[in-house]
Every structure is written in structure tokens, then in C-alpha cells.
């Protein structure tokens, strides 16, 4: 996307969004029973911030987004945009723009008319419409495509038109619902970087929905993990990855190993965990929600934070599988009855292990968290 500076004109309009104790209950058409799709959610998206709702299919992401847009109405709770309760404000008066997975372009209109559409509806003057449409076409690298129709564009180009159409009206909030899910992997990565750069340059408050964890990590100031209509955790990408509050979050963001043990108590600020007869002292165990002394717990550790060696150690396992990826080798190691995934980067420089070989698992202590 073009590097021209558009910031000043756009950022003035940006607003924060507050979801206050929002609940959405649907009546299931088949059974007639109530179904809680969104359950007492509280969330603030600060002015200019990009927040992502991340969670498995059906967890309530789209429903939450639609309550911000006004296309869905909360059963209880309120939505504030720029400090104003928007309960009585229809979607087209909320100062929002949406970008969808399906692009939702008008097939019978060319690129120019698709992009200018919102300005036409807003009845801006002809000169202003031309000026603003041209500027956004330039920014989104759509120059020269003005006369093409959507079916004459690639998926990536169509999504750039959809994005241009969304930002041309200078919304105070941008909403995205899985906008990159229809694109192939390589294009998805480059579009997500472009999208993030654009959002930062324009400083538009944005709420983004995806089920793709790497997309969420790459694009967001803050990630909100949802499950069954609830917010399970929110934080910066590194907070979520490094300090997951439970096994669901640890597993949903990246890969995680859970090595079962018994929590014995504290030694200073460290946590002591026994696995079999061996004692592990964990210097940064995290906040350890619901972990009680004398009860079972697990050492949570990422595949890249375990070293393998042939020397004897307290955690001896057997290599079950070794998969070569070029950048890394992924080993599956059987430890007691559990399977532990270990990733070794730079395979050309590191010792390799064969299936059936006995190995010692050395946990990098600083990277271990203790969870229930
Ligand atoms: P997500 O976007 O996270 O995949 P949704 O917000 O679309 O999930 O849906 C959450 C849940 O609410 C799902 O179980 C879905 O079937 C249900 N749901 C969504 N819209 C309706 C509706 N209009 N009527 C009944 N149930 C709905
Ligand atoms: Mg959805």
C-alpha cells in the first residue's frame, strides 16, 4: 500500500468502543430453547487500538461484532461508541465500516463506484467525492483498476476494494469479520501486514474477528480469547502466549505441553512441583489460577522451550516421531504415558535423534508456567 501520509485527516474521527456487560440470547428455531451466544462481556477498545476477538467457531465472535455494528441487538448490556450509548442509533449512523470475508462488493458496479458508494450515500459534494475516492484508490494501490468490475479482480484485489470502500467514509470505528479467510496462505500473510500498517497509519479504532491465532498475534495490539460466549483472557499477544491463564488458552495460542505433577508449595517466589520422585523449582510460575498446595497441577511449556539431550536427567522419554520441516525438526517424545512435542530449530546445527532413542527432556525453567 502507498506510503503517502494520510494520518492527520483520518485520526481525528477515531473513537473508543466500550462493551458494558453485554449478553446475547438467541431462541433456537428448532428447539425453541434459549441459547446464550454472548455471556456478560466487558471490553474496551481504546481510541486507535486494534483489538482481535479470537476463538473457535461458534464462540460468539461475529455476534459480538454485530452488536457493535448495530445489526444485532444485545439482550442486555450496552454499547458505547465515543462515549455515547448507541442503543437507539441505527447501523448507518454509528460511524462504523465493516469488512467481511465475502468482500460484499456490488457486482454490477465497477471499482470506482464501489469505493465511492458510501460518499454518494452521504451526499458529499462531487469534488470532495472525487478527491477522497482518488486518495483512497492511491493508498490501496487500486489506480488503473477504476473501470474493472469485481469479477475481473483477484481475491486480494477485491479485498483491497472492500477495504478502500470501508475507509473512504472515514469511519470512527472499523470492524473486520475474518476478512482474510478466503485468501490463500501467502497472500493472507502479506494482506495482514498491509492491513495492520494501514490501521496504524490511519489510527482507526478497530475490532477484528478471526479464528486464526497467528493472524490475531500478528495484527493486534490486544487479543481477546473467547470460548462459549465468554472472554477467557485478554492481553497483548506476548502476555497471552507467555502467561496463559488456563490450558484452553495455552493450547489455542500456539502449541503447549502439559506435564502432570503435584504442586507442593512455594520456595520464595518459586513454585515447587513434584513429578514422580523428582522435584522441580519453577522460578516464574505465573499467577497459577486455582492451583492448590498438595493438588495436581501441570508444568506448561512450549515446544521450543525444551532441549533434548542423550545425557541422563529427571525426565527421560523415548522419541516416537521426528518430522523434518527445514526450519525445525518436530519431535514427539513419549514421557511416562504422555506425549510431549519438542521443536528444535536450525536442524543443520543441532544434534538429531532417531525414533526409538532414549532422550532427556530439559525444560528451560524460565519458560515454564504452572497451571491447574
Ligand atoms: P463465531 O463468529 O464465533 O463463529 P457466532 O457469533 O456466529 O460465532 O455464533 C455464536 C453462536 O450463536 C453459534 O452457536 C450460533 O449458532 C449461534 N447463533 C448465531 N446467530 C444466531 C441466530 N440468528 N439465531 C440463533 N442462533 C444463532
Ligand atoms: Mg463468525
mmCIF file of C-alpha atoms and ligand atoms in Angstrom:
data_model
loop_
_atom_site.group_PDB
_atom_site.id
_atom_site.type_symbol
_atom_site.label_atom_id
_atom_site.label_comp_id
_atom_site.label_asym_id
_atom_site.label_seq_id
_atom_site.Cartn_x
_atom_site.Cartn_y
_atom_site.Cartn_z
ATOM 1 C CA UNK A 1 0.000 0.000 0.000
ATOM 2 C CA UNK A 2 1.103 3.531 -0.738
ATOM 3 C CA UNK A 3 3.261 5.310 1.811
ATOM 4 C CA UNK A 4 1.736 8.785 1.434
ATOM 5 C CA UNK A 5 0.758 10.270 4.774
ATOM 6 C CA UNK A 6 -2.995 10.232 5.300
ATOM 7 C CA UNK A 7 -2.891 10.167 9.058
ATOM 8 C CA UNK A 8 -3.952 13.654 10.027
ATOM 9 C CA UNK A 9 -7.255 13.689 8.222
ATOM 10 C CA UNK A 10 -8.416 10.288 9.433
ATOM 11 C CA UNK A 11 -7.257 10.054 13.022
ATOM 12 C CA UNK A 12 -9.347 12.984 14.238
ATOM 13 C CA UNK A 13 -12.518 10.969 13.866
ATOM 14 C CA UNK A 14 -11.466 7.825 15.705
ATOM 15 C CA UNK A 15 -13.435 6.820 18.835
ATOM 16 C CA UNK A 16 -13.183 4.288 21.619
ATOM 17 C CA UNK A 17 -15.691 1.450 21.959
ATOM 18 C CA UNK A 18 -16.971 0.088 25.251
ATOM 19 C CA UNK A 19 -18.982 -3.091 25.664
ATOM 20 C CA UNK A 20 -20.680 -2.998 29.044
ATOM 21 C CA UNK A 21 -21.899 -6.304 30.401
ATOM 22 C CA UNK A 22 -23.234 -7.390 27.008
ATOM 23 C CA UNK A 23 -25.318 -10.546 26.690
ATOM 24 C CA UNK A 24 -26.987 -12.011 23.620
ATOM 25 C CA UNK A 25 -29.527 -14.790 23.944
ATOM 26 C CA UNK A 26 -30.929 -16.420 20.808
ATOM 27 C CA UNK A 27 -34.001 -18.569 20.726
ATOM 28 C CA UNK A 28 -33.071 -21.699 18.785
ATOM 29 C CA UNK A 29 -35.503 -22.009 15.878
ATOM 30 C CA UNK A 30 -35.526 -25.832 16.034
ATOM 31 C CA UNK A 31 -35.950 -26.429 19.788
ATOM 32 C CA UNK A 32 -37.351 -23.074 20.869
ATOM 33 C CA UNK A 33 -34.823 -23.103 23.736
ATOM 34 C CA UNK A 34 -32.716 -20.120 24.749
ATOM 35 C CA UNK A 35 -29.071 -20.174 23.775
ATOM 36 C CA UNK A 36 -26.546 -17.802 25.315
ATOM 37 C CA UNK A 37 -24.263 -16.791 22.422
ATOM 38 C CA UNK A 38 -22.522 -13.954 24.310
ATOM 39 C CA UNK A 39 -22.363 -14.037 28.073
ATOM 40 C CA UNK A 40 -21.860 -10.804 30.067
ATOM 41 C CA UNK A 41 -18.899 -9.477 28.130
ATOM 42 C CA UNK A 42 -16.978 -6.393 29.230
ATOM 43 C CA UNK A 43 -14.429 -4.922 26.864
ATOM 44 C CA UNK A 44 -12.907 -1.576 25.937
ATOM 45 C CA UNK A 45 -11.229 -0.845 22.628
ATOM 46 C CA UNK A 46 -9.234 2.310 23.130
ATOM 47 C CA UNK A 47 -9.044 5.138 20.658
ATOM 48 C CA UNK A 48 -6.857 3.984 17.755
ATOM 49 C CA UNK A 49 -6.386 0.488 19.153
ATOM 50 C CA UNK A 50 -6.679 -2.765 17.184
ATOM 51 C CA UNK A 51 -8.330 -5.495 19.248
ATOM 52 C CA UNK A 52 -8.955 -9.016 17.990
ATOM 53 C CA UNK A 53 -11.596 -11.466 19.140
ATOM 54 C CA UNK A 54 -10.086 -14.918 18.788
ATOM 55 C CA UNK A 55 -11.749 -18.235 19.469
ATOM 56 C CA UNK A 56 -13.129 -21.399 17.936
ATOM 57 C CA UNK A 57 -16.068 -21.363 15.559
ATOM 58 C CA UNK A 58 -19.357 -20.694 17.348
ATOM 59 C CA UNK A 59 -17.855 -18.967 20.405
ATOM 60 C CA UNK A 60 -19.731 -15.691 19.767
ATOM 61 C CA UNK A 61 -17.218 -13.520 17.880
ATOM 62 C CA UNK A 62 -19.448 -12.480 14.993
ATOM 63 C CA UNK A 63 -22.406 -11.904 17.294
ATOM 64 C CA UNK A 64 -20.271 -9.550 19.411
ATOM 65 C CA UNK A 65 -19.101 -7.664 16.322
ATOM 66 C CA UNK A 66 -22.667 -7.374 15.035
ATOM 67 C CA UNK A 67 -23.774 -5.824 18.314
ATOM 68 C CA UNK A 68 -21.147 -3.103 17.829
ATOM 69 C CA UNK A 69 -22.300 -2.555 14.240
ATOM 70 C CA UNK A 70 -25.968 -2.427 15.242
ATOM 71 C CA UNK A 71 -27.025 -5.344 13.020
ATOM 72 C CA UNK A 72 -27.703 -7.339 16.156
ATOM 73 C CA UNK A 73 -29.275 -6.070 19.341
ATOM 74 C CA UNK A 74 -27.965 -7.042 22.811
ATOM 75 C CA UNK A 75 -30.413 -8.884 25.069
ATOM 76 C CA UNK A 76 -28.891 -6.870 27.912
ATOM 77 C CA UNK A 77 -25.952 -4.541 28.427
ATOM 78 C CA UNK A 78 -24.859 -1.552 26.377
ATOM 79 C CA UNK A 79 -22.500 -0.500 23.606
ATOM 80 C CA UNK A 80 -20.798 2.895 23.792
ATOM 81 C CA UNK A 81 -19.033 4.424 20.808
ATOM 82 C CA UNK A 82 -17.064 7.576 21.568
ATOM 83 C CA UNK A 83 -18.715 7.649 24.999
ATOM 84 C CA UNK A 84 -22.242 7.631 23.563
ATOM 85 C CA UNK A 85 -24.715 4.813 24.183
ATOM 86 C CA UNK A 86 -25.720 3.710 20.675
ATOM 87 C CA UNK A 87 -28.783 1.651 21.664
ATOM 88 C CA UNK A 88 -31.041 3.917 19.621
ATOM 89 C CA UNK A 89 -28.562 4.588 16.817
ATOM 90 C CA UNK A 90 -29.085 2.571 13.599
ATOM 91 C CA UNK A 91 -26.055 0.914 11.923
ATOM 92 C CA UNK A 92 -25.643 3.570 9.226
ATOM 93 C CA UNK A 93 -25.460 6.352 11.838
ATOM 94 C CA UNK A 94 -22.839 4.733 14.088
ATOM 95 C CA UNK A 95 -19.771 5.946 12.160
ATOM 96 C CA UNK A 96 -18.601 2.384 11.528
ATOM 97 C CA UNK A 97 -17.433 0.472 8.474
ATOM 98 C CA UNK A 98 -17.316 -3.294 8.109
ATOM 99 C CA UNK A 99 -15.088 -5.585 6.074
ATOM 100 C CA UNK A 100 -16.232 -9.170 5.522
ATOM 101 C CA UNK A 101 -14.729 -12.451 4.418
ATOM 102 C CA UNK A 102 -17.013 -12.409 1.375
ATOM 103 C CA UNK A 103 -15.885 -8.843 0.374
ATOM 104 C CA UNK A 104 -19.563 -7.996 -0.247
ATOM 105 C CA UNK A 105 -18.808 -5.779 -3.258
ATOM 106 C CA UNK A 106 -21.615 -4.711 -5.588
ATOM 107 C CA UNK A 107 -21.115 -6.993 -8.617
ATOM 108 C CA UNK A 108 -22.812 -4.646 -11.079
ATOM 109 C CA UNK A 109 -20.694 -1.628 -10.112
ATOM 110 C CA UNK A 110 -17.108 -1.004 -11.159
ATOM 111 C CA UNK A 111 -14.282 -0.453 -8.691
ATOM 112 C CA UNK A 112 -14.624 3.314 -8.659
ATOM 113 C CA UNK A 113 -18.375 3.209 -7.992
ATOM 114 C CA UNK A 114 -17.938 0.543 -5.312
ATOM 115 C CA UNK A 115 -15.388 2.680 -3.483
ATOM 116 C CA UNK A 116 -17.291 5.951 -3.916
ATOM 117 C CA UNK A 117 -20.618 4.408 -2.905
ATOM 118 C CA UNK A 118 -20.556 5.455 0.751
ATOM 119 C CA UNK A 119 -19.724 9.040 -0.183
ATOM 120 C CA UNK A 120 -22.601 9.089 -2.637
ATOM 121 C CA UNK A 121 -24.964 7.899 0.093
ATOM 122 C CA UNK A 122 -23.527 10.536 2.445
ATOM 123 C CA UNK A 123 -24.233 13.132 -0.266
ATOM 124 C CA UNK A 124 -20.814 14.759 -0.198
ATOM 125 C CA UNK A 125 -20.076 17.196 -2.996
ATOM 126 C CA UNK A 126 -18.900 15.884 -6.362
ATOM 127 C CA UNK A 127 -15.426 17.448 -5.949
ATOM 128 C CA UNK A 128 -14.958 16.000 -2.496
ATOM 129 C CA UNK A 129 -16.114 12.589 -3.659
ATOM 130 C CA UNK A 130 -13.549 12.588 -6.434
ATOM 131 C CA UNK A 131 -10.774 13.832 -4.161
ATOM 132 C CA UNK A 132 -11.408 11.309 -1.412
ATOM 133 C CA UNK A 133 -12.004 8.353 -3.721
ATOM 134 C CA UNK A 134 -8.813 9.102 -5.644
ATOM 135 C CA UNK A 135 -6.832 9.368 -2.446
ATOM 136 C CA UNK A 136 -8.040 6.022 -1.153
ATOM 137 C CA UNK A 137 -7.572 4.324 -4.550
ATOM 138 C CA UNK A 138 -3.995 5.541 -4.464
ATOM 139 C CA UNK A 139 -3.461 4.407 -0.884
ATOM 140 C CA UNK A 140 -4.810 0.921 -1.651
ATOM 141 C CA UNK A 141 -2.853 0.647 -4.911
ATOM 142 C CA UNK A 142 -6.011 0.369 -6.987
ATOM 143 C CA UNK A 143 -5.087 3.031 -9.511
ATOM 144 C CA UNK A 144 -5.717 1.879 -13.074
ATOM 145 C CA UNK A 145 -8.423 -0.568 -11.966
ATOM 146 C CA UNK A 146 -11.218 2.009 -11.664
ATOM 147 C CA UNK A 147 -13.262 0.679 -14.563
ATOM 148 C CA UNK A 148 -12.991 -3.018 -13.747
ATOM 149 C CA UNK A 149 -15.835 -4.991 -12.244
ATOM 150 C CA UNK A 150 -15.370 -7.198 -9.161
ATOM 151 C CA UNK A 151 -15.396 -10.408 -11.223
ATOM 152 C CA UNK A 152 -12.398 -9.059 -13.151
ATOM 153 C CA UNK A 153 -10.290 -8.855 -9.970
ATOM 154 C CA UNK A 154 -8.342 -11.415 -7.941
ATOM 155 C CA UNK A 155 -9.455 -12.187 -4.369
ATOM 156 C CA UNK A 156 -6.705 -9.994 -2.944
ATOM 157 C CA UNK A 157 -7.674 -7.077 -5.198
ATOM 158 C CA UNK A 158 -11.343 -7.470 -4.292
ATOM 159 C CA UNK A 159 -10.459 -7.323 -0.633
ATOM 160 C CA UNK A 160 -8.436 -4.151 -1.230
ATOM 161 C CA UNK A 161 -11.508 -2.610 -2.891
ATOM 162 C CA UNK A 162 -13.620 -3.657 0.098
ATOM 163 C CA UNK A 163 -11.081 -2.051 2.425
ATOM 164 C CA UNK A 164 -10.969 1.115 0.310
ATOM 165 C CA UNK A 165 -14.769 1.303 0.405
ATOM 166 C CA UNK A 166 -14.658 0.911 4.187
ATOM 167 C CA UNK A 167 -12.081 3.627 4.886
ATOM 168 C CA UNK A 168 -13.200 6.202 2.305
ATOM 169 C CA UNK A 169 -16.082 7.325 4.514
ATOM 170 C CA UNK A 170 -13.557 7.988 7.304
ATOM 171 C CA UNK A 171 -15.317 5.882 9.916
ATOM 172 C CA UNK A 172 -14.588 6.302 13.604
ATOM 173 C CA UNK A 173 -14.529 2.509 14.026
ATOM 174 C CA UNK A 174 -13.571 -0.288 11.606
ATOM 175 C CA UNK A 175 -14.982 -3.775 12.071
ATOM 176 C CA UNK A 176 -13.465 -6.837 10.402
ATOM 177 C CA UNK A 177 -15.053 -10.291 10.290
ATOM 178 C CA UNK A 178 -12.480 -12.871 9.123
ATOM 179 C CA UNK A 179 -11.561 -10.614 6.170
ATOM 180 C CA UNK A 180 -8.621 -12.739 5.007
ATOM 181 C CA UNK A 181 -10.115 -16.214 5.320
ATOM 182 C CA UNK A 182 -10.836 -16.557 1.601
ATOM 183 C CA UNK A 183 -7.281 -15.818 0.514
ATOM 184 C CA UNK A 184 -4.505 -18.369 0.064
ATOM 185 C CA UNK A 185 -1.828 -18.611 2.756
ATOM 186 C CA UNK A 186 0.900 -16.416 1.201
ATOM 187 C CA UNK A 187 -1.497 -13.634 0.213
ATOM 188 C CA UNK A 188 -3.164 -13.806 3.610
ATOM 189 C CA UNK A 189 0.156 -13.067 5.280
ATOM 190 C CA UNK A 190 1.034 -10.118 3.067
ATOM 191 C CA UNK A 191 -2.507 -8.677 3.279
ATOM 192 C CA UNK A 192 -2.485 -8.948 7.048
ATOM 193 C CA UNK A 193 0.765 -6.975 7.234
ATOM 194 C CA UNK A 194 -0.666 -4.339 4.870
ATOM 195 C CA UNK A 195 -3.870 -4.189 6.855
ATOM 196 C CA UNK A 196 -2.027 -3.684 10.115
ATOM 197 C CA UNK A 197 0.163 -0.969 8.579
ATOM 198 C CA UNK A 198 -2.923 0.792 7.220
ATOM 199 C CA UNK A 199 -4.766 0.590 10.549
ATOM 200 C CA UNK A 200 -1.771 2.028 12.388
ATOM 201 C CA UNK A 201 -1.230 4.786 9.872
ATOM 202 C CA UNK A 202 -4.855 5.865 9.920
ATOM 203 C CA UNK A 203 -5.135 5.303 13.664
ATOM 204 C CA UNK A 204 -8.677 3.932 13.318
ATOM 205 C CA UNK A 205 -10.119 2.089 16.313
ATOM 206 C CA UNK A 206 -10.597 -1.460 15.055
ATOM 207 C CA UNK A 207 -12.283 -4.640 16.175
ATOM 208 C CA UNK A 208 -11.124 -7.695 14.270
ATOM 209 C CA UNK A 209 -12.566 -11.196 14.375
ATOM 210 C CA UNK A 210 -10.647 -14.333 13.449
ATOM 211 C CA UNK A 211 -10.240 -17.974 14.417
ATOM 212 C CA UNK A 212 -6.625 -17.906 13.166
ATOM 213 C CA UNK A 213 -4.227 -17.480 16.057
ATOM 214 C CA UNK A 214 -1.181 -16.381 14.073
ATOM 215 C CA UNK A 215 -3.273 -13.735 12.302
ATOM 216 C CA UNK A 216 -4.504 -12.497 15.675
ATOM 217 C CA UNK A 217 -0.981 -12.331 17.076
ATOM 218 C CA UNK A 218 0.441 -10.524 14.034
ATOM 219 C CA UNK A 219 -2.249 -7.910 13.668
ATOM 220 C CA UNK A 220 -3.353 -6.870 17.156
ATOM 221 C CA UNK A 221 -2.472 -4.532 19.946
ATOM 222 C CA UNK A 222 -4.569 -6.751 22.157
ATOM 223 C CA UNK A 223 -6.069 -10.213 21.743
ATOM 224 C CA UNK A 224 -9.288 -11.312 23.447
ATOM 225 C CA UNK A 225 -9.729 -15.067 23.734
ATOM 226 C CA UNK A 226 -13.345 -16.219 23.688
ATOM 227 C CA UNK A 227 -14.894 -19.577 24.500
ATOM 228 C CA UNK A 228 -18.597 -20.466 24.650
ATOM 229 C CA UNK A 229 -19.682 -16.814 24.696
ATOM 230 C CA UNK A 230 -17.248 -15.822 27.452
ATOM 231 C CA UNK A 231 -13.998 -13.886 27.481
ATOM 232 C CA UNK A 232 -11.386 -16.248 28.870
ATOM 233 C CA UNK A 233 -8.390 -13.920 28.719
ATOM 234 C CA UNK A 234 -7.328 -10.636 27.180
ATOM 235 C CA UNK A 235 -3.870 -9.174 26.801
ATOM 236 C CA UNK A 236 -1.101 -8.282 24.388
ATOM 237 C CA UNK A 237 -0.009 -11.120 22.092
ATOM 238 C CA UNK A 238 3.039 -11.782 24.280
ATOM 239 C CA UNK A 239 1.019 -11.753 27.506
ATOM 240 C CA UNK A 240 -1.382 -14.303 26.048
ATOM 241 C CA UNK A 241 1.392 -16.523 24.702
ATOM 242 C CA UNK A 242 3.676 -16.304 27.709
ATOM 243 C CA UNK A 243 1.126 -16.096 30.538
ATOM 244 C CA UNK A 244 -1.918 -18.160 29.533
ATOM 245 C CA UNK A 245 -4.450 -18.414 32.365
ATOM 246 C CA UNK A 246 -5.523 -21.968 31.571
ATOM 247 C CA UNK A 247 -4.913 -24.930 29.304
ATOM 248 C CA UNK A 248 -7.531 -23.846 26.784
ATOM 249 C CA UNK A 249 -5.719 -20.557 26.116
ATOM 250 C CA UNK A 250 -2.295 -22.214 26.129
ATOM 251 C CA UNK A 251 -3.489 -24.697 23.526
ATOM 252 C CA UNK A 252 -5.404 -22.234 21.427
ATOM 253 C CA UNK A 253 -2.463 -19.853 21.035
ATOM 254 C CA UNK A 254 0.420 -21.892 19.673
ATOM 255 C CA UNK A 255 1.240 -25.372 20.927
ATOM 256 C CA UNK A 256 1.688 -26.273 24.551
ATOM 257 C CA UNK A 257 2.803 -29.282 26.553
ATOM 258 C CA UNK A 258 1.251 -30.095 29.890
ATOM 259 C CA UNK A 259 3.405 -32.278 32.105
ATOM 260 C CA UNK A 260 1.320 -33.548 35.010
ATOM 261 C CA UNK A 261 2.649 -33.175 38.558
ATOM 262 C CA UNK A 262 1.746 -32.198 42.129
ATOM 263 C CA UNK A 263 2.093 -28.660 43.462
ATOM 264 C CA UNK A 264 3.949 -28.724 46.782
ATOM 265 C CA UNK A 265 4.043 -25.012 47.634
ATOM 266 C CA UNK A 266 6.383 -22.026 47.432
ATOM 267 C CA UNK A 267 10.107 -21.660 47.907
ATOM 268 C CA UNK A 268 10.483 -17.900 47.984
ATOM 269 C CA UNK A 269 8.791 -16.695 44.817
ATOM 270 C CA UNK A 270 9.368 -20.013 43.054
ATOM 271 C CA UNK A 271 6.816 -22.817 42.860
ATOM 272 C CA UNK A 272 7.777 -26.370 43.770
ATOM 273 C CA UNK A 273 6.253 -29.156 41.711
ATOM 274 C CA UNK A 274 6.897 -32.875 42.052
ATOM 275 C CA UNK A 275 6.803 -35.206 39.080
ATOM 276 C CA UNK A 276 7.234 -38.771 40.310
ATOM 277 C CA UNK A 277 10.106 -38.569 42.804
ATOM 278 C CA UNK A 278 11.695 -35.552 41.196
ATOM 279 C CA UNK A 279 11.337 -32.012 42.435
ATOM 280 C CA UNK A 280 11.169 -29.049 40.061
ATOM 281 C CA UNK A 281 11.612 -25.479 41.260
ATOM 282 C CA UNK A 282 9.912 -23.085 38.839
ATOM 283 C CA UNK A 283 11.185 -19.501 39.135
ATOM 284 C CA UNK A 284 8.361 -17.783 37.179
ATOM 285 C CA UNK A 285 5.288 -19.967 37.633
ATOM 286 C CA UNK A 286 2.789 -17.199 36.736
ATOM 287 C CA UNK A 287 -0.340 -16.416 38.746
ATOM 288 C CA UNK A 288 -1.329 -20.110 38.969
ATOM 289 C CA UNK A 289 -5.126 -19.722 38.956
ATOM 290 C CA UNK A 290 -6.905 -22.403 41.073
ATOM 291 C CA UNK A 291 -3.660 -24.277 41.838
ATOM 292 C CA UNK A 292 -3.657 -25.535 45.443
ATOM 293 C CA UNK A 293 -0.818 -26.967 47.512
ATOM 294 C CA UNK A 294 -0.986 -30.771 47.651
ATOM 295 C CA UNK A 295 -3.119 -30.970 44.493
ATOM 296 C CA UNK A 296 -2.428 -31.940 40.930
ATOM 297 C CA UNK A 297 -1.157 -29.319 38.500
ATOM 298 C CA UNK A 298 0.802 -29.242 35.285
ATOM 299 C CA UNK A 299 4.018 -27.720 34.084
ATOM 300 C CA UNK A 300 3.057 -25.820 30.930
ATOM 301 C CA UNK A 301 5.845 -25.425 28.433
ATOM 302 C CA UNK A 302 6.101 -24.533 24.744
ATOM 303 C CA UNK A 303 7.735 -26.966 22.281
ATOM 304 C CA UNK A 304 10.590 -24.531 21.592
ATOM 305 C CA UNK A 305 11.467 -24.247 25.294
ATOM 306 C CA UNK A 306 12.573 -27.850 25.775
ATOM 307 C CA UNK A 307 16.074 -29.073 24.959
ATOM 308 C CA UNK A 308 16.742 -32.704 24.190
ATOM 309 C CA UNK A 309 19.970 -34.495 25.066
ATOM 310 C CA UNK A 310 21.323 -38.017 25.414
ATOM 311 C CA UNK A 311 22.557 -37.479 28.970
ATOM 312 C CA UNK A 312 20.560 -38.835 31.887
ATOM 313 C CA UNK A 313 18.125 -36.467 33.574
ATOM 314 C CA UNK A 314 14.948 -36.491 35.655
ATOM 315 C CA UNK A 315 12.638 -36.511 32.609
ATOM 316 C CA UNK A 316 13.613 -39.415 30.360
ATOM 317 C CA UNK A 317 11.488 -40.157 27.311
ATOM 318 C CA UNK A 318 11.520 -42.051 24.040
ATOM 319 C CA UNK A 319 11.381 -40.488 20.585
ATOM 320 C CA UNK A 320 8.169 -41.606 18.892
ATOM 321 C CA UNK A 321 8.289 -39.419 15.813
ATOM 322 C CA UNK A 322 10.682 -36.981 14.164
ATOM 323 C CA UNK A 323 9.270 -34.711 11.441
ATOM 324 C CA UNK A 324 11.631 -32.586 9.390
ATOM 325 C CA UNK A 325 10.324 -29.142 8.328
ATOM 326 C CA UNK A 326 13.540 -27.458 7.204
ATOM 327 C CA UNK A 327 13.389 -24.602 9.695
ATOM 328 C CA UNK A 328 12.882 -27.078 12.508
ATOM 329 C CA UNK A 329 12.516 -30.696 13.470
ATOM 330 C CA UNK A 330 9.443 -31.565 15.457
ATOM 331 C CA UNK A 331 9.870 -34.489 17.824
ATOM 332 C CA UNK A 332 7.100 -36.325 19.572
ATOM 333 C CA UNK A 333 8.537 -37.758 22.776
ATOM 334 C CA UNK A 334 6.776 -40.283 24.973
ATOM 335 C CA UNK A 335 7.243 -39.363 28.618
ATOM 336 C CA UNK A 336 5.614 -41.801 31.053
ATOM 337 C CA UNK A 337 2.177 -42.066 29.412
ATOM 338 C CA UNK A 338 2.170 -38.578 27.934
ATOM 339 C CA UNK A 339 3.185 -37.262 24.593
ATOM 340 C CA UNK A 340 5.435 -34.179 24.589
ATOM 341 C CA UNK A 341 6.140 -32.082 21.496
ATOM 342 C CA UNK A 342 9.622 -30.606 21.148
ATOM 343 C CA UNK A 343 10.721 -28.264 18.374
ATOM 344 C CA UNK A 344 14.387 -27.954 17.552
ATOM 345 C CA UNK A 345 15.260 -25.049 15.274
ATOM 346 C CA UNK A 346 18.220 -24.970 12.905
ATOM 347 C CA UNK A 347 18.395 -28.732 12.368
ATOM 348 C CA UNK A 348 21.666 -28.357 10.445
ATOM 349 C CA UNK A 349 23.441 -27.149 13.564
ATOM 350 C CA UNK A 350 21.908 -29.361 16.231
ATOM 351 C CA UNK A 351 22.131 -32.965 17.319
ATOM 352 C CA UNK A 352 19.498 -35.211 15.740
ATOM 353 C CA UNK A 353 17.631 -38.057 17.366
ATOM 354 C CA UNK A 354 16.131 -41.185 15.867
ATOM 355 C CA UNK A 355 12.790 -42.851 16.527
ATOM 356 C CA UNK A 356 13.102 -45.233 19.480
ATOM 357 C CA UNK A 357 16.050 -43.374 21.018
ATOM 358 C CA UNK A 358 16.037 -42.557 24.754
ATOM 359 C CA UNK A 359 16.404 -38.830 25.433
ATOM 360 C CA UNK A 360 16.415 -36.462 28.370
ATOM 361 C CA UNK A 361 13.942 -33.551 28.283
ATOM 362 C CA UNK A 362 15.477 -30.421 29.766
ATOM 363 C CA UNK A 363 12.860 -27.763 30.427
ATOM 364 C CA UNK A 364 14.047 -24.162 30.213
ATOM 365 C CA UNK A 365 12.880 -23.206 33.700
ATOM 366 C CA UNK A 366 12.274 -19.533 32.934
ATOM 367 C CA UNK A 367 9.666 -20.552 30.334
ATOM 368 C CA UNK A 368 7.642 -22.961 32.492
ATOM 369 C CA UNK A 369 4.246 -21.886 33.855
ATOM 370 C CA UNK A 370 2.247 -23.779 36.444
ATOM 371 C CA UNK A 371 -1.443 -24.325 35.641
ATOM 372 C CA UNK A 372 -4.190 -26.425 37.134
HETATM 373 P P1 LIG B 1 -18.445 -17.226 15.726
HETATM 374 O O1 LIG B 1 -18.450 -15.992 14.906
HETATM 375 O O2 LIG B 1 -17.539 -17.149 16.916
HETATM 376 O O3 LIG B 1 -18.138 -18.459 14.919
HETATM 377 P P2 LIG B 1 -21.258 -16.636 16.114
HETATM 378 O O4 LIG B 1 -21.217 -15.370 16.891
HETATM 379 O O5 LIG B 1 -21.573 -16.526 14.675
HETATM 380 O O6 LIG B 1 -19.907 -17.455 16.326
HETATM 381 O O7 LIG B 1 -22.334 -17.607 16.755
HETATM 382 C C1 LIG B 1 -22.319 -17.932 18.139
HETATM 383 C C2 LIG B 1 -23.414 -18.919 18.419
HETATM 384 O O8 LIG B 1 -24.687 -18.309 18.278
HETATM 385 C C3 LIG B 1 -23.418 -20.124 17.483
HETATM 386 O O9 LIG B 1 -23.709 -21.273 18.225
HETATM 387 C C4 LIG B 1 -24.524 -19.800 16.506
HETATM 388 O O10 LIG B 1 -25.123 -20.986 16.017
HETATM 389 C C5 LIG B 1 -25.494 -19.018 17.359
HETATM 390 N N1 LIG B 1 -26.246 -18.028 16.555
HETATM 391 C C6 LIG B 1 -25.732 -17.014 15.840
HETATM 392 N N2 LIG B 1 -26.696 -16.285 15.235
HETATM 393 C C7 LIG B 1 -27.866 -16.878 15.565
HETATM 394 C C8 LIG B 1 -29.251 -16.616 15.266
HETATM 395 N N3 LIG B 1 -29.598 -15.573 14.497
HETATM 396 N N4 LIG B 1 -30.183 -17.448 15.788
HETATM 397 C C9 LIG B 1 -29.830 -18.495 16.572
HETATM 398 N N5 LIG B 1 -28.567 -18.793 16.908
HETATM 399 C C10 LIG B 1 -27.588 -18.005 16.421
HETATM 400 MG MG1 LIG B 2 -18.069 -15.769 12.838
#
